[in-house]
CSV table of C-alpha atoms in Angstrom, one decimal:
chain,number,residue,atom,x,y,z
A,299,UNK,CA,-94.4,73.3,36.2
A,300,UNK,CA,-93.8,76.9,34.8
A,301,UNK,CA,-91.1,77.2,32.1
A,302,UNK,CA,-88.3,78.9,33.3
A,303,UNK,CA,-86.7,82.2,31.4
A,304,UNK,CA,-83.6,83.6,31.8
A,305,UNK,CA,-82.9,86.8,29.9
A,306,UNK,CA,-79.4,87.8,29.4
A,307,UNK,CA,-79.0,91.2,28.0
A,308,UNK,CA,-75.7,94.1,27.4
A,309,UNK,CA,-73.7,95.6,24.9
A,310,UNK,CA,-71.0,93.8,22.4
A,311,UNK,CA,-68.4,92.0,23.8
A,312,UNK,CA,-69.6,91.7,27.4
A,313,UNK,CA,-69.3,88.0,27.6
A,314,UNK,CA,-73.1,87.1,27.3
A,315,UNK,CA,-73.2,84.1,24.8
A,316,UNK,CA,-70.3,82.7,26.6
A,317,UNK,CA,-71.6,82.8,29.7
A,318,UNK,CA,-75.0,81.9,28.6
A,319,UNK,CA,-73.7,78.7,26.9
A,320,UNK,CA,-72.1,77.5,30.5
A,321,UNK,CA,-75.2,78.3,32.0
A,322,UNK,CA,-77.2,76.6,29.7
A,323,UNK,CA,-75.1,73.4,30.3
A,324,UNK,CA,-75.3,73.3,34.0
A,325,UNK,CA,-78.7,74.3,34.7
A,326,UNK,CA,-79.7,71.9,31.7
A,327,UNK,CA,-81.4,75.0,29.4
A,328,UNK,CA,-81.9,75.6,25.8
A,329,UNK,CA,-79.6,78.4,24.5
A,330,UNK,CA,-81.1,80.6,22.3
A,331,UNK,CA,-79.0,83.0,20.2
A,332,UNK,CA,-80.2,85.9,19.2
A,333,UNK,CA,-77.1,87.8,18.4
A,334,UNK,CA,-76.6,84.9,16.1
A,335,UNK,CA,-80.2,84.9,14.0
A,336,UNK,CA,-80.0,88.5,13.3
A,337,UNK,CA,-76.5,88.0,11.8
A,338,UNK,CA,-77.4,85.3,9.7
A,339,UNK,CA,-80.1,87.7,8.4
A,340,UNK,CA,-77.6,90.2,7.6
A,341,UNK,CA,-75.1,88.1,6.2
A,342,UNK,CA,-77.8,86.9,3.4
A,343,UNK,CA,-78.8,90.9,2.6
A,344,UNK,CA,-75.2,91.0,2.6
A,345,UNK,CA,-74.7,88.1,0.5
A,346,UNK,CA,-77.9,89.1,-1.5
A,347,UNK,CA,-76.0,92.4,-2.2
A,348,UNK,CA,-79.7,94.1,-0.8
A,349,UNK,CA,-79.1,97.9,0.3
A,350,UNK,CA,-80.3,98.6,3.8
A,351,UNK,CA,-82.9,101.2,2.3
A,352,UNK,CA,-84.5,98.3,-0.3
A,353,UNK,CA,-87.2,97.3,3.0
A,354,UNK,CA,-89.5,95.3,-0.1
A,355,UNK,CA,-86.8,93.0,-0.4
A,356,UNK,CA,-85.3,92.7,3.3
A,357,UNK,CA,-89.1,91.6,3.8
A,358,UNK,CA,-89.2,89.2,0.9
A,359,UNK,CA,-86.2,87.5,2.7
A,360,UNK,CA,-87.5,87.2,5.8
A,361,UNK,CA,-90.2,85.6,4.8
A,362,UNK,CA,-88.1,83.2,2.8
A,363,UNK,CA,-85.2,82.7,4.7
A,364,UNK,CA,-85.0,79.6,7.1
A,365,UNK,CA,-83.0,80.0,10.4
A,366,UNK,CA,-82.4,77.1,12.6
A,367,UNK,CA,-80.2,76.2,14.9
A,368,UNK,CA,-78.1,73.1,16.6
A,369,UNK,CA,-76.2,73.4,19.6
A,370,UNK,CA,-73.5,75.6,19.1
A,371,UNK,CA,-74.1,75.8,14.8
A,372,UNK,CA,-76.3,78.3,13.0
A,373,UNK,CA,-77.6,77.4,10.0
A,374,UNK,CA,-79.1,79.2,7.4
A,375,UNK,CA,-81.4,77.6,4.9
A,376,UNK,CA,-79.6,74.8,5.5
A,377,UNK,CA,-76.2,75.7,5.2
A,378,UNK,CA,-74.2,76.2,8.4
A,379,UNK,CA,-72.8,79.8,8.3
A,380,UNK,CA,-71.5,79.6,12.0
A,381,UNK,CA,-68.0,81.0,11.1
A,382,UNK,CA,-69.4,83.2,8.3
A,383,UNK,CA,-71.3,85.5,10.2
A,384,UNK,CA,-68.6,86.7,12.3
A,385,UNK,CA,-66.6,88.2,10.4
A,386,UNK,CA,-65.9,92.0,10.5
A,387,UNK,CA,-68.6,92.9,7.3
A,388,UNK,CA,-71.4,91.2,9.4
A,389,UNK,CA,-70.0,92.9,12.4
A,390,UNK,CA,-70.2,96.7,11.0
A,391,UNK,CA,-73.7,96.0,9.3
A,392,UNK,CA,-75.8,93.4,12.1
A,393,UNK,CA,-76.7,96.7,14.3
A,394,UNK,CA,-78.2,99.0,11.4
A,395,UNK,CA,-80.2,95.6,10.3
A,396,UNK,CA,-81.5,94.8,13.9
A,397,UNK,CA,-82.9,97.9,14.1
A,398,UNK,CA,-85.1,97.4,11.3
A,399,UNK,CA,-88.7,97.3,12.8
A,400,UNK,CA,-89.8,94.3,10.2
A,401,UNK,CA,-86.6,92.3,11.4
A,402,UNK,CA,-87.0,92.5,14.8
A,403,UNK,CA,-90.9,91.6,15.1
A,404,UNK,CA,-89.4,88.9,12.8
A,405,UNK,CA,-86.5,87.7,15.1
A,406,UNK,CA,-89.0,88.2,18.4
A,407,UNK,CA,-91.5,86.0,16.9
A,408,UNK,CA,-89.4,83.1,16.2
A,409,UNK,CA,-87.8,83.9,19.6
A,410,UNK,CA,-90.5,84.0,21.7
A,411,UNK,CA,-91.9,80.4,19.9
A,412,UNK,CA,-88.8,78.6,20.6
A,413,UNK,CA,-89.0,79.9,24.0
A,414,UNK,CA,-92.8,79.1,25.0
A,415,UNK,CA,-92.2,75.3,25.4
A,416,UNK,CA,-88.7,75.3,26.5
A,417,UNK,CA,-87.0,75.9,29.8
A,418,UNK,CA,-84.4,78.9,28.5
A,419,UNK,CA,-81.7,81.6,28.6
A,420,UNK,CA,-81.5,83.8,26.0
A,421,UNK,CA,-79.1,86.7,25.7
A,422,UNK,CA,-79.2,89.6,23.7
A,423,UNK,CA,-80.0,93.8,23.7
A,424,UNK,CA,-83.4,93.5,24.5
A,425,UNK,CA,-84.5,90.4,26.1
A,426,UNK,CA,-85.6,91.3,29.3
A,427,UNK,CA,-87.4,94.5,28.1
A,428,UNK,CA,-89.2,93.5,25.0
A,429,UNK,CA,-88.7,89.5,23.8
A,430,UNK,CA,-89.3,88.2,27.5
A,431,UNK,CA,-90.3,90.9,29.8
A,432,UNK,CA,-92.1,88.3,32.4
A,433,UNK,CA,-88.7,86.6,32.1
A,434,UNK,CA,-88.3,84.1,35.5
A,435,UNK,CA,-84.6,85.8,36.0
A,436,UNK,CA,-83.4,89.1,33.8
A,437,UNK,CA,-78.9,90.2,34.1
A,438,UNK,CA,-77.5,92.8,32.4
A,439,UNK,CA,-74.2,92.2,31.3
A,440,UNK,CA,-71.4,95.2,30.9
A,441,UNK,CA,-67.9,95.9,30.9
A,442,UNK,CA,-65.8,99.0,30.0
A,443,UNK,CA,-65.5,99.5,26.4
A,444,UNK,CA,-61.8,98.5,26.4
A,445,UNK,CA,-62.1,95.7,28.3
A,446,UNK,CA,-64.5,94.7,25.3
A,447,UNK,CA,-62.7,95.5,22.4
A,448,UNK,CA,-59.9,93.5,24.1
A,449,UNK,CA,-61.9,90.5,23.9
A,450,UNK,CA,-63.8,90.8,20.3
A,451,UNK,CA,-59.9,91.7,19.0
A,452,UNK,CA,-58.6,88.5,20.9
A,453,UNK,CA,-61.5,86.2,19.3
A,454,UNK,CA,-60.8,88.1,15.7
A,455,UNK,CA,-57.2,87.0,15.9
A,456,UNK,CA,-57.2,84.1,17.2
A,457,UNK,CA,-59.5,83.3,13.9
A,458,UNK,CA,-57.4,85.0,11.6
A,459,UNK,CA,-59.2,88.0,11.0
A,460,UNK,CA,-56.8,90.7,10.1
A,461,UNK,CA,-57.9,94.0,12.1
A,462,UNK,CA,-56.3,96.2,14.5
A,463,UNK,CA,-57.5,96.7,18.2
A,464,UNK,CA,-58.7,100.3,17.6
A,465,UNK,CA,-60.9,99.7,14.7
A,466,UNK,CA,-62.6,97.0,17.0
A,467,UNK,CA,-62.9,99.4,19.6
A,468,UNK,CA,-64.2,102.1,17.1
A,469,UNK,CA,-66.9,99.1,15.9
A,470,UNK,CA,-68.1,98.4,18.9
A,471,UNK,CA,-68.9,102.1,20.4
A,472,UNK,CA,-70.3,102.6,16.8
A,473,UNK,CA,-72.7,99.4,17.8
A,474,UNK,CA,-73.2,100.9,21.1
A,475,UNK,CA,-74.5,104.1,19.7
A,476,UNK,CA,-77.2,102.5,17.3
A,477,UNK,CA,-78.3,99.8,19.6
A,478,UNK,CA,-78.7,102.3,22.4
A,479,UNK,CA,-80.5,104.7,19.8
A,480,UNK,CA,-82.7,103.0,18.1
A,481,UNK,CA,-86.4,103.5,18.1
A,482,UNK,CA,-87.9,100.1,18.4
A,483,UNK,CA,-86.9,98.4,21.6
A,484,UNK,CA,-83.5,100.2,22.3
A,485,UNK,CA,-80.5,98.3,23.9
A,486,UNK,CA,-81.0,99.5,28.1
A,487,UNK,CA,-81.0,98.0,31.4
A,488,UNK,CA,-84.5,96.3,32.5
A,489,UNK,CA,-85.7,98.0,35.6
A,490,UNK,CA,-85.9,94.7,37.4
A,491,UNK,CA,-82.3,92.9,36.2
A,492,UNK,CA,-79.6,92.6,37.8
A,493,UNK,CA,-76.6,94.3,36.7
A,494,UNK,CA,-73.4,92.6,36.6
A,495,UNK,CA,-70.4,94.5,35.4
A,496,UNK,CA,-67.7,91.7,34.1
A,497,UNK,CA,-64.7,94.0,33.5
A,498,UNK,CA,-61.5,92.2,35.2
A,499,UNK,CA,-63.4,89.4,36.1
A,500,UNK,CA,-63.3,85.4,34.7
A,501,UNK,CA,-66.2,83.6,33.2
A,502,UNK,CA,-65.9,81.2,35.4
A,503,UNK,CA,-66.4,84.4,38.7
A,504,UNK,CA,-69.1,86.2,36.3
A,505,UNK,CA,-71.1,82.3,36.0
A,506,UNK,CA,-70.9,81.8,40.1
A,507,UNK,CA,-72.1,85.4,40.6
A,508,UNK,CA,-75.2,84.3,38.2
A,509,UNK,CA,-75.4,80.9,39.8
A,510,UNK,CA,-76.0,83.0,43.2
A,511,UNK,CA,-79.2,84.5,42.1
A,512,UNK,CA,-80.7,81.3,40.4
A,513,UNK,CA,-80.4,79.6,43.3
């Protein structure tokens, strides 16, 4: 039987790794994070104190560094930095690292392993067009920008995270710009996915309206 791919693409804050973790569950997949592994590489540069030009040694860490991950934990080189790598610093610097051509062949290699043996969804900016473009199923996730900075500045607070709702919003159309932007396999719409737009709507009405097509 052939291994069955969904890929879940959009911008920030449209709801994809929450809905692809209740997928996952019901249609008994293996979620794969990608949003996830390219923050845990930034958080170490971060951590590392690595400028963004210094490519030598964003290279040297790559081939280093050890990402794995366990249900809903990330862990790097052994240490689980789930809550770490959400934080606001990781927010404003994950984009300019992802578009790093070196870090995404990287991150699309170790993607594309875990997902040639595996029944699974996997949601990022450019699964459908680049990781997995013979993906079984392909969505693509949006929402209006304020609907989406509504929901990242929710999650921040609820967490802690001092930060006002306009600088989220002012994060996330700066993400917008350099995932859209970038040279190597840009953030866009697969010609073959289905677009879902998830503005007003529940999870639980976005996850039936994906449920419908996997029937």
């Amino acid at each position: 039987m052939k291994n069955i791919s969904i890929a879940l693409d959009g911008p920030a804050g449209a709801g994809k790794s929450t809905i692809a973790k209740i997928i996952a569950n019901i249609k008994n997949l293996t979620y794969i994070d990608t949003g996830a592994m390219y923050r845990a590489i930034a958080f170490k540069i971060l951590e590392r104190g690595i400028h963004i030009e210094e490519e030598k040694k964003i290279q040297e860490i790559l081939s280093r560094c050890k990402i794995d991950m366990d249900e809903n934990d990330i862990f790097l080189d052994g240490k689980n930095i789930t809550e770490d790598i959400r934080s606001p610093k990781v927010n404003n610097f994950v984009s300019h690292i992802a578009k790093i051509p070196h870090v995404r062949m990287k991150m699309v290699e170790l993607q594309r392993n875990i997902a040639s043996n595996k029944h699974v969804i996997m949601d990022g900016r450019d699964i459908g067009t680049y990781v997995m473009p013979n993906a079984t199923y392909k969505f693509y996730l949006t929402a209006s920008i304020e609907e989406r900075a509504t929901r990242r500045f929710t999650e921040l607070k609820e967490k802690g995270i001092e930060i006002t709702q306009k600088e989220v919003k002012d994060e996330i159309g700066n993400r917008d710009k350099i995932d859209m932007e970038r040279e190597f396999a840009p953030l866009r719409k697969a010609e073959d996915a289905i677009e879902i737009d998830t503005t007003g709507k529940s999870i639980q009405k976005v996850v039936d309206e994906i449920l419908y097509y996997l029937k």
